[in-house]
Short mmCIF file of C-alpha atoms (C1' of nucleotides) and ligand atoms in Angstrom, two decimals:
data_model
loop_
_atom_site.label_atom_id
_atom_site.label_comp_id
_atom_site.label_asym_id
_atom_site.label_seq_id
_atom_site.Cartn_x
_atom_site.Cartn_y
_atom_site.Cartn_z
CA MET Q 9 95.56 96.72 104.95
CA THR Q 10 96.19 99.25 102.20
CA THR Q 11 98.79 102.01 102.54
CA LEU Q 12 98.10 105.64 101.73
CA ALA Q 13 100.10 105.37 98.50
CA GLU Q 14 98.23 102.24 97.43
CA GLU Q 15 94.90 103.93 98.08
CA ASN Q 16 95.86 106.88 95.93
CA TYR Q 17 96.84 104.58 93.09
CA LEU Q 18 93.56 102.67 93.32
CA LYS Q 19 91.60 105.91 93.31
CA ALA Q 20 93.51 107.16 90.27
CA ILE Q 21 92.87 103.93 88.38
CA LEU Q 22 89.17 104.08 89.26
CA LYS Q 23 88.91 107.63 87.97
CA LEU Q 24 90.83 106.91 84.76
CA SER Q 25 88.66 103.87 84.06
CA ASN Q 26 85.56 106.06 84.33
CA TYR Q 27 84.45 104.12 87.41
CA THR Q 28 84.45 100.75 85.62
CA LEU Q 29 86.88 97.83 85.38
CA GLU Q 30 88.36 99.14 82.11
CA ILE Q 31 92.08 98.85 81.43
CA VAL Q 32 94.19 101.91 82.19
CA SER Q 33 97.70 102.72 80.94
CA THR Q 34 100.82 103.20 83.02
CA ASN Q 35 101.45 106.64 81.56
CA ALA Q 36 97.92 107.82 82.30
CA ILE Q 37 98.33 106.86 85.95
CA ALA Q 38 101.70 108.59 86.13
CA LYS Q 39 100.17 111.77 84.74
CA GLU Q 40 97.19 111.65 87.09
CA LEU Q 41 99.40 111.17 90.15
CA LYS Q 42 102.15 113.50 88.94
CA THR Q 43 104.71 110.74 89.31
CA LYS Q 44 106.93 108.80 86.92
CA ALA Q 45 105.95 105.78 84.83
CA SER Q 46 108.66 103.71 86.47
CA SER Q 47 107.17 104.39 89.89
CA VAL Q 48 103.78 103.33 88.57
CA THR Q 49 105.13 100.04 87.26
CA GLU Q 50 106.60 99.26 90.65
CA MET Q 51 103.42 100.06 92.53
CA ILE Q 52 101.31 98.07 90.07
CA LYS Q 53 103.38 95.04 90.94
CA LYS Q 54 102.60 95.52 94.61
CA LEU Q 55 98.91 95.96 93.90
CA THR Q 56 99.00 92.83 91.75
CA ASP Q 57 100.58 90.83 94.58
CA LYS Q 58 97.76 92.03 96.83
CA LYS Q 59 95.20 91.04 94.16
CA LEU Q 60 93.83 94.57 94.01
CA VAL Q 61 94.44 94.88 90.25
CA ASN Q 62 94.82 92.65 87.21
CA TYR Q 63 97.95 93.31 85.26
CA GLN Q 64 99.80 92.03 82.22
CA LYS Q 65 103.17 93.48 81.37
CA TYR Q 66 102.94 96.14 78.67
CA LYS Q 67 99.17 95.65 78.43
CA GLY Q 68 97.91 97.96 81.17
CA VAL Q 69 96.11 97.46 84.45
CA SER Q 70 92.50 97.13 85.61
CA LEU Q 71 90.90 97.01 89.03
CA SER Q 72 89.99 93.62 90.50
CA LYS Q 73 86.70 93.15 92.31
CA SER Q 74 88.33 93.89 95.65
CA GLY Q 75 90.42 96.76 94.26
CA TYR Q 76 87.25 98.31 92.85
CA LYS Q 77 85.48 98.03 96.21
CA THR Q 78 88.46 99.55 98.02
CA ALA Q 79 88.64 102.45 95.57
CA ILE Q 80 84.90 103.12 95.73
CA ASP Q 81 85.11 103.22 99.52
CA ILE Q 82 87.72 105.94 99.30
CA VAL Q 83 85.55 107.96 96.93
CA ARG Q 84 82.64 107.48 99.33
CA LYS Q 85 84.73 108.80 102.19
CA HIS Q 86 86.10 111.70 100.16
CA ARG Q 87 82.65 112.88 99.13
CA LEU Q 88 81.01 112.43 102.52
CA TRP Q 89 83.78 114.44 104.18
CA GLU Q 90 83.28 117.18 101.56
CA CYS Q 91 79.61 117.25 102.53
CA PHE Q 92 80.52 117.51 106.19
CA LEU Q 93 82.88 120.41 105.61
CA VAL Q 94 80.32 122.38 103.61
CA SER Q 95 77.12 121.59 105.48
CA LYS Q 96 78.43 121.50 109.05
CA LEU Q 97 81.60 123.59 109.08
CA GLN Q 98 80.60 126.27 106.54
CA PHE Q 99 83.47 125.65 104.14
CA ASP Q 100 83.05 126.98 100.60
CA TRP Q 101 82.90 124.40 97.81
CA ASP Q 102 86.35 125.38 96.57
CA GLU Q 103 87.96 124.81 100.00
CA VAL Q 104 87.00 121.23 100.66
CA HIS Q 105 88.88 119.06 98.21
CA ASP Q 106 92.39 119.23 99.68
CA VAL Q 107 91.19 118.50 103.21
CA ALA Q 108 89.04 115.63 101.92
CA GLU Q 109 92.13 114.21 100.22
CA GLN Q 110 93.52 113.72 103.71
CA LEU Q 111 90.32 112.66 105.46
CA GLU Q 112 89.52 109.99 102.86
CA HIS Q 113 92.36 107.85 104.24
CA ILE Q 114 91.06 107.63 107.81
CA LYS Q 115 90.37 103.98 108.50
CA SER Q 116 87.16 103.29 110.44
CA SER Q 117 84.01 101.95 108.87
CA LYS Q 118 82.04 102.92 111.96
CA LEU Q 119 83.22 106.50 111.49
CA ILE Q 120 82.20 106.82 107.88
CA ASP Q 121 78.87 105.07 108.28
CA SER Q 122 78.00 107.23 111.30
CA LEU Q 123 79.03 110.31 109.38
CA ASP Q 124 76.76 109.26 106.51
CA ILE Q 125 73.83 109.02 108.92
CA PHE Q 126 74.77 112.29 110.67
CA LEU Q 127 74.69 114.06 107.30
CA GLY Q 128 71.31 112.53 106.42
CA ASN Q 129 72.62 110.10 103.79
CA PRO Q 130 73.38 112.70 101.12
CA LYS Q 131 73.20 111.46 97.55
CA THR Q 132 75.68 113.97 96.12
CA ASP Q 133 78.70 115.92 97.33
CA PRO Q 134 78.98 119.74 97.24
CA HIS Q 135 80.05 119.54 93.59
CA GLY Q 136 77.04 117.44 92.60
CA GLU Q 137 79.02 114.24 92.31
CA PRO Q 138 77.23 111.04 93.36
CA ILE Q 139 78.14 109.40 96.68
CA PRO Q 140 78.39 105.60 96.70
CA ASN Q 141 76.16 104.09 99.37
CA ILE Q 142 77.31 101.78 102.16
CA ASN Q 143 77.37 98.88 99.68
CA GLY Q 144 79.47 100.78 97.18
CA GLU Q 145 76.65 101.40 94.72
CA PHE Q 146 76.35 104.73 92.90
CA PRO Q 147 73.09 106.51 92.31
CA LYS Q 148 73.61 106.87 88.52
CA SER Q 149 72.09 110.05 87.17
CA ASN Q 150 71.18 110.95 83.60
CA SER Q 151 73.43 113.90 82.94
CA LEU Q 152 75.62 115.08 80.06
CA PRO Q 153 78.65 117.35 80.03
CA LEU Q 154 77.57 120.78 78.83
CA SER Q 155 79.99 120.29 75.94
CA GLU Q 156 77.74 117.52 74.59
CA PHE Q 157 74.40 119.11 75.43
CA PRO Q 158 72.17 120.24 72.52
CA ASN Q 159 71.64 123.91 71.67
CA ASP Q 160 68.59 125.96 72.64
CA ILE Q 161 67.31 123.61 75.32
CA ILE Q 162 67.00 124.57 78.97
CA GLY Q 163 69.30 122.49 81.15
CA GLU Q 164 70.00 122.41 84.86
CA VAL Q 165 73.50 122.20 86.28
CA ILE Q 166 73.59 119.15 88.52
CA GLY Q 167 77.30 118.82 89.08
CA VAL Q 168 80.91 119.77 88.35
CA SER Q 169 83.24 116.89 87.59
CA ASN Q 170 86.41 118.63 88.73
CA ASP Q 171 87.24 119.90 92.22
CA ASP Q 172 90.00 122.31 91.23
CA PRO Q 173 89.54 125.46 93.38
CA SER Q 174 90.43 127.76 90.48
CA LEU Q 175 87.58 126.29 88.43
CA LEU Q 176 85.15 126.50 91.33
CA LYS Q 177 86.02 130.09 92.10
CA TYR Q 178 85.54 130.94 88.43
CA LEU Q 179 82.10 129.33 88.49
CA ASP Q 180 81.26 131.43 91.55
CA PHE Q 181 82.34 134.47 89.54
CA LEU Q 182 79.95 133.41 86.77
CA SER Q 183 77.19 132.99 89.39
CA LEU Q 184 77.01 129.42 88.25
CA SER Q 185 76.18 126.81 90.88
CA ILE Q 186 74.36 123.52 91.31
CA GLY Q 187 70.78 124.17 90.22
CA SER Q 188 71.59 127.00 87.79
CA LYS Q 189 69.58 127.04 84.55
CA VAL Q 190 71.60 127.18 81.35
CA ILE Q 191 70.92 127.33 77.60
CA ILE Q 192 73.53 126.96 74.88
CA ASN Q 193 72.99 129.67 72.29
CA LYS Q 194 75.84 128.96 69.97
CA LYS Q 195 78.85 126.68 69.60
CA ILE Q 196 81.90 128.42 68.21
CA ASP Q 197 83.69 125.98 65.91
CA PHE Q 198 87.02 127.77 65.87
CA ASP Q 199 87.91 127.07 69.53
CA ASN Q 200 85.02 124.82 70.58
CA SER Q 201 83.80 127.46 72.99
CA PHE Q 202 80.20 128.22 73.90
CA GLU Q 203 77.86 131.17 74.09
CA ILE Q 204 75.51 130.30 76.92
CA VAL Q 205 72.83 131.89 79.05
CA ILE Q 206 73.29 131.35 82.77
CA ASN Q 207 70.30 132.29 84.92
CA ASN Q 208 69.14 134.61 82.11
CA LYS Q 209 72.52 136.29 81.67
CA GLN Q 210 74.64 135.96 78.53
CA ASN Q 211 78.12 134.42 78.95
CA HIS Q 212 80.95 132.84 77.07
CA ILE Q 213 82.82 129.78 78.34
CA SER Q 214 85.66 127.63 77.02
CA HIS Q 215 85.42 124.01 75.99
CA LYS Q 216 87.59 123.06 78.97
CA VAL Q 217 85.05 124.54 81.37
CA ALA Q 218 82.04 123.19 79.41
CA LYS Q 219 83.39 119.63 79.75
CA THR Q 220 83.29 119.84 83.54
CA LEU Q 221 79.65 120.96 83.83
CA LEU Q 222 77.15 118.15 84.21
CA ILE Q 223 73.75 119.10 82.80
CA ARG Q 224 70.34 117.49 83.04
CA GLU Q 225 67.52 118.28 80.62
CA LEU Q 226 64.69 120.08 82.37
CA MET A 2 106.03 120.58 107.68
CA THR A 3 106.06 117.75 110.21
CA THR A 4 105.68 114.12 109.21
CA LEU A 5 103.31 111.72 110.92
CA ALA A 6 106.21 109.99 112.70
CA GLU A 7 107.63 113.30 113.90
CA GLU A 8 104.24 114.33 115.26
CA ASN A 9 103.92 111.11 117.20
CA TYR A 10 107.35 111.62 118.75
CA LEU A 11 106.53 115.20 119.74
CA LYS A 12 103.27 114.08 121.29
CA ALA A 13 105.03 111.32 123.23
CA ILE A 14 107.64 113.75 124.55
CA LEU A 15 104.92 116.19 125.60
CA LYS A 16 103.08 113.47 127.48
CA LEU A 17 106.20 112.14 129.19
CA SER A 18 107.22 115.65 130.25
CA ASN A 19 103.82 116.09 131.90
CA TYR A 20 102.97 118.86 129.45
CA THR A 21 105.99 120.98 130.33
CA LEU A 22 109.45 121.49 128.82
CA GLU A 23 111.02 118.93 131.19
CA ILE A 24 113.74 116.62 129.94
CA VAL A 25 112.66 113.14 128.85
CA SER A 26 114.80 110.04 128.40
CA THR A 27 115.37 108.07 125.22
CA ASN A 28 114.17 104.85 126.81
CA ALA A 29 110.97 106.41 128.07
CA ILE A 30 110.12 107.58 124.56
CA ALA A 31 110.93 104.16 123.13
CA LYS A 32 108.61 102.52 125.63
CA GLU A 33 105.80 105.02 125.03
CA LEU A 34 105.97 104.55 121.25
CA LYS A 35 106.66 100.81 121.41
CA THR A 36 109.80 101.27 119.37
CA LYS A 37 113.54 100.80 120.00
CA ALA A 38 115.90 103.22 121.71
CA SER A 39 118.09 103.34 118.62
CA SER A 40 115.14 104.48 116.52
CA VAL A 41 114.41 107.17 119.09
CA THR A 42 117.97 108.48 118.96
CA GLU A 43 117.77 108.80 115.20
CA MET A 44 114.46 110.61 115.26
CA ILE A 45 115.64 112.97 117.99
CA LYS A 46 118.44 114.02 115.68
CA LYS A 47 115.94 114.89 112.98
CA LEU A 48 113.79 116.81 115.45
CA THR A 49 116.88 118.63 116.66
CA ASP A 50 117.76 119.64 113.09
CA LYS A 51 114.25 121.02 112.73
CA LYS A 52 114.63 122.88 116.04
CA LEU A 53 111.61 121.13 117.50
CA VAL A 54 113.55 119.77 120.49
CA ASN A 55 116.66 120.56 122.50
CA TYR A 56 119.02 117.68 122.82
CA GLN A 57 122.35 116.79 124.33
CA LYS A 58 123.82 113.38 123.70
CA TYR A 59 123.24 111.01 126.61
CA LYS A 60 121.44 113.77 128.55
CA GLY A 61 117.91 113.45 127.22
CA VAL A 62 115.62 115.64 125.17
CA SER A 63 113.13 118.43 125.83
CA LEU A 64 110.65 120.23 123.62
CA SER A 65 111.61 123.60 122.16
CA LYS A 66 109.07 126.44 122.08
CA SER A 67 108.00 125.50 118.57
CA GLY A 68 108.04 121.77 119.31
CA TYR A 69 105.81 122.39 122.32
CA LYS A 70 103.35 124.40 120.24
CA THR A 71 103.28 121.72 117.55
CA ALA A 72 102.68 118.98 120.12
CA ILE A 73 99.95 120.94 121.89
CA ASP A 74 98.20 121.48 118.56
CA ILE A 75 98.11 117.74 118.02
CA VAL A 76 96.63 117.20 121.48
CA ARG A 77 94.07 119.90 120.72
CA LYS A 78 93.09 118.14 117.52
CA HIS A 79 92.99 114.73 119.19
CA ARG A 80 90.67 115.88 121.94
CA LEU A 81 88.38 117.95 119.72
CA TRP A 82 87.94 115.00 117.36
CA GLU A 83 87.12 112.80 120.36
CA CYS A 84 84.42 115.31 121.31
CA PHE A 85 83.06 115.23 117.78
CA LEU A 86 82.86 111.46 117.72
CA VAL A 87 81.01 111.27 121.03
CA SER A 88 78.72 114.29 120.80
CA LYS A 89 77.87 114.20 117.10
CA LEU A 90 78.39 110.61 115.96
CA GLN A 91 77.26 108.80 119.13
CA PHE A 92 80.51 106.92 119.71
CA ASP A 93 81.07 105.52 123.20
CA TRP A 94 83.99 106.98 125.15
CA ASP A 95 85.99 103.79 124.76
CA GLU A 96 85.69 103.83 120.95
CA VAL A 97 87.11 107.24 120.14
CA HIS A 98 90.81 107.12 120.93
CA ASP A 99 92.08 105.02 118.04
CA VAL A 100 90.16 107.01 115.45
CA ALA A 101 91.36 110.27 117.02
CA GLU A 102 94.93 108.98 116.73
CA GLN A 103 94.41 109.12 112.97
CA LEU A 104 92.37 112.31 112.79
CA GLU A 105 94.85 114.30 114.89
CA HIS A 106 97.27 114.29 111.94
CA ILE A 107 94.94 115.99 109.45
CA LYS A 108 96.57 119.26 108.47
CA SER A 109 94.19 122.23 108.22
CA SER A 110 93.93 124.93 110.82
CA LYS A 111 90.66 126.11 109.30
CA LEU A 112 89.29 122.61 109.82
CA ILE A 113 90.18 122.34 113.48
CA ASP A 114 89.14 125.86 114.37
CA SER A 115 85.79 125.42 112.60
CA LEU A 116 85.32 122.11 114.37
CA ASP A 117 86.01 123.81 117.69
CA ILE A 118 83.26 126.34 116.99
CA PHE A 119 80.89 123.66 115.67
CA LEU A 120 81.30 121.76 118.94
CA GLY A 121 80.71 124.91 121.01
CA ASN A 122 84.32 125.34 122.19
CA PRO A 123 84.33 122.42 124.62
CA LYS A 124 86.73 122.74 127.55
CA THR A 125 87.26 118.99 128.07
CA ASP A 126 87.21 115.85 125.95
CA PRO A 127 84.95 112.84 126.63
CA HIS A 128 87.46 111.58 129.21
CA GLY A 129 87.49 114.87 131.08
CA GLU A 130 90.89 115.90 129.77
CA PRO A 131 91.39 119.63 129.12
CA ILE A 132 91.41 120.89 125.53
CA PRO A 133 94.01 123.53 124.66
CA ASN A 134 92.40 126.61 123.13
CA ILE A 135 93.25 128.10 119.74
CA ASN A 136 96.36 129.72 121.29
CA GLY A 137 97.56 126.47 122.80
CA GLU A 138 96.65 127.34 126.37
CA PHE A 139 95.17 124.74 128.71
CA PRO A 140 92.36 125.45 131.12
CA LYS A 141 94.23 124.15 134.20
CA SER A 142 91.93 122.46 136.67
CA ASN A 143 92.53 121.67 140.33
CA SER A 144 92.29 117.91 140.36
CA LEU A 145 94.21 115.07 142.00
CA PRO A 146 94.56 111.43 141.03
CA LEU A 147 92.26 109.36 143.23
CA SER A 148 95.41 107.59 144.45
CA GLU A 149 96.52 110.84 146.13
CA PHE A 150 93.11 111.99 147.32
CA PRO A 151 92.44 112.03 151.09
CA ASN A 152 90.16 109.50 152.79
CA ASP A 153 86.59 110.15 153.84
CA ILE A 154 86.05 113.23 151.70
CA ILE A 155 83.49 113.43 148.91
CA GLY A 156 85.14 113.92 145.54
CA GLU A 157 83.82 114.24 142.01
CA VAL A 158 85.37 112.40 139.09
CA ILE A 159 86.30 115.05 136.53
CA GLY A 160 88.46 113.00 134.21
CA VAL A 161 90.33 109.82 133.30
CA SER A 162 93.94 110.28 132.27
CA ASN A 163 94.14 107.18 130.12
CA ASP A 164 92.14 106.38 126.97
CA ASP A 165 92.70 102.62 126.96
CA PRO A 166 89.36 101.04 125.95
CA SER A 167 89.80 98.19 128.43
CA LEU A 168 90.03 100.72 131.29
CA LEU A 169 87.06 102.72 130.01
CA LYS A 170 84.88 99.63 129.62
CA TYR A 171 85.81 98.61 133.16
CA LEU A 172 84.78 102.04 134.45
CA ASP A 173 81.46 101.63 132.64
CA PHE A 174 81.11 98.28 134.42
CA LEU A 175 81.69 100.07 137.74
CA SER A 176 79.07 102.67 136.73
CA LEU A 177 81.84 105.21 137.12
CA SER A 178 81.77 108.17 134.75
CA ILE A 179 82.60 111.86 134.62
CA GLY A 180 80.58 113.48 137.42
CA SER A 181 80.40 110.40 139.64
CA LYS A 182 80.74 111.04 143.38
CA VAL A 183 83.38 109.00 145.19
CA ILE A 184 84.68 108.60 148.73
CA ILE A 185 87.79 106.66 149.71
CA ASN A 186 86.95 104.48 152.73
CA LYS A 187 90.22 102.71 153.20
CA LYS A 188 93.65 102.37 151.64
CA ILE A 189 94.99 98.83 151.70
CA ASP A 190 98.72 99.01 152.31
CA PHE A 191 99.56 95.54 151.11
CA ASP A 192 98.79 96.20 147.41
CA ASN A 193 98.04 99.93 147.48
CA SER A 194 94.45 99.26 146.50
CA PHE A 195 91.38 101.21 147.62
CA GLU A 196 87.99 100.58 149.14
CA ILE A 197 85.81 103.31 147.69
CA VAL A 198 82.17 104.28 147.47
CA ILE A 199 81.02 105.13 143.94
CA ASN A 200 77.61 106.76 143.73
CA ASN A 201 76.77 105.26 147.13
CA LYS A 202 77.89 101.74 146.18
CA GLN A 203 80.84 100.00 147.81
CA ASN A 204 83.71 98.98 145.49
CA HIS A 205 87.32 97.92 145.44
CA ILE A 206 89.81 99.22 142.87
CA SER A 207 93.51 98.72 142.22
CA HIS A 208 96.20 101.34 142.52
CA LYS A 209 96.67 101.23 138.75
CA VAL A 210 93.05 102.25 138.21
CA ALA A 211 93.09 104.79 141.04
CA LYS A 212 96.00 106.61 139.44
CA THR A 213 93.99 107.28 136.27
CA LEU A 214 90.98 108.86 138.00
CA LEU A 215 91.14 112.64 138.34
CA ILE A 216 89.18 113.85 141.34
CA ARG A 217 88.09 117.30 142.46
CA GLU A 218 87.09 118.08 146.02
CA LEU A 219 83.39 118.90 146.23
"C1'" DT O 11 136.79 104.20 143.70
"C1'" DC O 12 136.08 101.09 140.39
"C1'" DA O 13 133.73 97.26 138.18
"C1'" DA O 14 129.12 95.76 136.79
"C1'" DA O 15 124.76 97.11 135.04
"C1'" DA O 16 121.88 100.12 132.59
"C1'" DA O 17 121.11 103.58 129.25
"C1'" DT O 18 122.30 105.53 125.02
"C1'" DT O 19 124.44 105.97 120.63
"C1'" DT O 20 126.64 104.14 116.40
"C1'" DA O 21 127.06 100.97 112.58
"C1'" DG O 22 125.08 98.31 109.25
"C1'" DG O 23 120.67 96.61 107.16
"C1'" DC O 24 115.85 96.45 105.40
"C1'" DA O 25 111.34 97.92 103.22
"C1'" DA O 26 108.42 101.42 101.10
"C1'" DA O 27 107.98 104.70 97.71
"C1'" DA O 28 110.00 107.84 95.05
"C1'" DC O 29 113.64 109.18 91.18
"C1'" DT O 30 116.93 108.97 86.75
"C1'" DA O 31 118.92 106.57 83.06
"C1'" DA O 32 119.04 102.73 80.15
"C1'" DA O 33 116.91 98.71 77.94
"C1'" DA O 34 113.06 96.44 75.85
"C1'" DA O 35 108.52 96.13 73.77
"C1'" DA O 36 104.73 98.07 71.24
"C1'" DA O 37 102.83 101.38 68.14
"C1'" DA O 38 103.17 104.52 64.43
"C1'" DT O 39 105.30 106.01 60.00
"C1'" DT O 40 107.44 105.73 55.97
"C1'" DA J 17 108.78 95.52 56.04
"C1'" DA J 18 111.82 98.38 58.15
"C1'" DT J 19 112.59 102.22 60.88
"C1'" DT J 20 111.48 105.67 64.07
"C1'" DT J 21 108.84 107.13 68.02
"C1'" DT J 22 106.37 106.21 72.11
"C1'" DT J 23 105.38 103.47 75.96
"C1'" DT J 24 106.72 100.51 79.43
"C1'" DT J 25 109.87 98.03 82.22
"C1'" DT J 26 114.34 97.21 84.56
"C1'" DA J 27 118.44 98.59 87.12
"C1'" DG J 28 120.47 101.27 90.29
"C1'" DT J 29 119.90 105.34 93.90
"C1'" DT J 30 117.78 108.13 97.54
"C1'" DT J 31 115.06 109.20 101.77
"C1'" DT J 32 112.35 107.97 105.73
"C1'" DG J 33 111.73 105.26 109.53
"C1'" DC J 34 112.37 101.15 111.44
"C1'" DC J 35 115.41 97.02 113.12
"C1'" DT J 36 119.58 94.19 115.54
"C1'" DA J 37 124.11 93.99 117.24
"C1'" DA J 38 128.01 96.26 118.90
"C1'" DA J 39 130.28 100.14 121.04
"C1'" DT J 40 130.25 103.86 124.27
"C1'" DT J 41 128.78 106.62 128.15
"C1'" DT J 42 126.49 107.08 132.46
"C1'" DT J 43 124.83 105.33 136.68
"C1'" DT J 44 124.88 102.20 140.49
"C1'" DG J 45 126.61 100.09 144.41
"C1'" DA J 46 130.25 96.85 146.40
MN1 MN Z 315 87.09 116.42 95.94
MN1 MN Z 316 83.72 116.66 95.11
MN1 MN Z 317 92.56 109.79 123.19
MN1 MN Z 318 90.78 111.65 125.57
#
DNA sequence: TCAAAAATTTAGGCAAAACTAAAAAAAATT
DNA sequence: AATTTTTTTTAGTTTTGCCTAAATTTTTGA
């Protein structure tokens, strides 16, 4: 049985490894979890004892098979609960993340699998992020961050890879949502920002924002 | 902010005080929470510091106004989540308690109030127990435990005051559910058991079971 | 009323998960 | 290659919530 703290570490490692079994550094985990490197080292030892990660002193840590499955399950729960909050309880997309951070730790496979069915087996969460299925497999989609998308081509926003409410509220302000059509007019070299057209209206966005927008060619 | 352990203590005290501000003993709490009296004493001190209970050494503990409200909120959450599991996710009534024990600790008043609306403001949970409203008030109902109900009078089962799955499965086996009609034929003095008619079928139940059945005169 | 029994509290520890400060290893620079 | 900087680990504390054993208070009942 995994503790809440262990689950949060596994989830952080999964995210930092870009959802693979790549090696992740102690410092990166500490930063992600807003904790100290020494705390991370201690927890990694516990996770190693439980065979949830592979670890070599000073060399970093990677998820084991079972650690990966555990972490994916938490992401599955997080994203399904976000769907529930938006589609059944009328939450806005910027209100769901913090509650889902709590709900993702509820332990009951019957609960989450019933919820999945109740929601109609959604493929993506309210931010367009893919939901692992009951076997832990992702529907991989062919998208690029807007920051890497070519100029002058119509793209569709299919997701936002960051659940920070301040970002999401800003996107609302820009009238930018899942399904919006965008075209990059111009990349500004000086600060890596972008002139873009969103639903036929001219806008300017920073590199930091552009990185979070997942775009599919139309 | 209350911790999970604190919430479980408050809930236990509320239950043992019969949902009043009555004084409760250290040992009773220890038994309810399957912990040791010494642990209870320590926790009571913390709850006292937080002004959630009133306490005098060796004299027992009672909920304060704010402790009562906090405890009632947890009961409200517990029972609403049980409703959700049964009415939306098709759980059986004996499967919901353990999951609700986890869900009741999710912190978000928007979540629970939206859930209440989503469920249509139910007045009772799947076991017939009353659900406090958004202001923490119970709909008080005029029911008696079957063990105190008079003989030869038709009663209706309106609730079960214990969520133990083994009890609930046994009631299923007896075809006894919320709404069932019952008549006590005979009280057996030797073991305090009962001969009763459930939906026109003759049965025999123990005192322990009879105490959990809440009956309303028809 | 007063000793025995029961209930409760105190004292002293333990494990989980965090922290700070110091030591050690690895990486980057000169 | 040697030195400085950065990263990581170790050592020693803290807090929360639990435990056992011992001490104290209350209750029981002879
Ligand atoms: Mn989220
Ligand atoms: Mn999301
Ligand atoms: Mn219950
Ligand atoms: Mn119930």
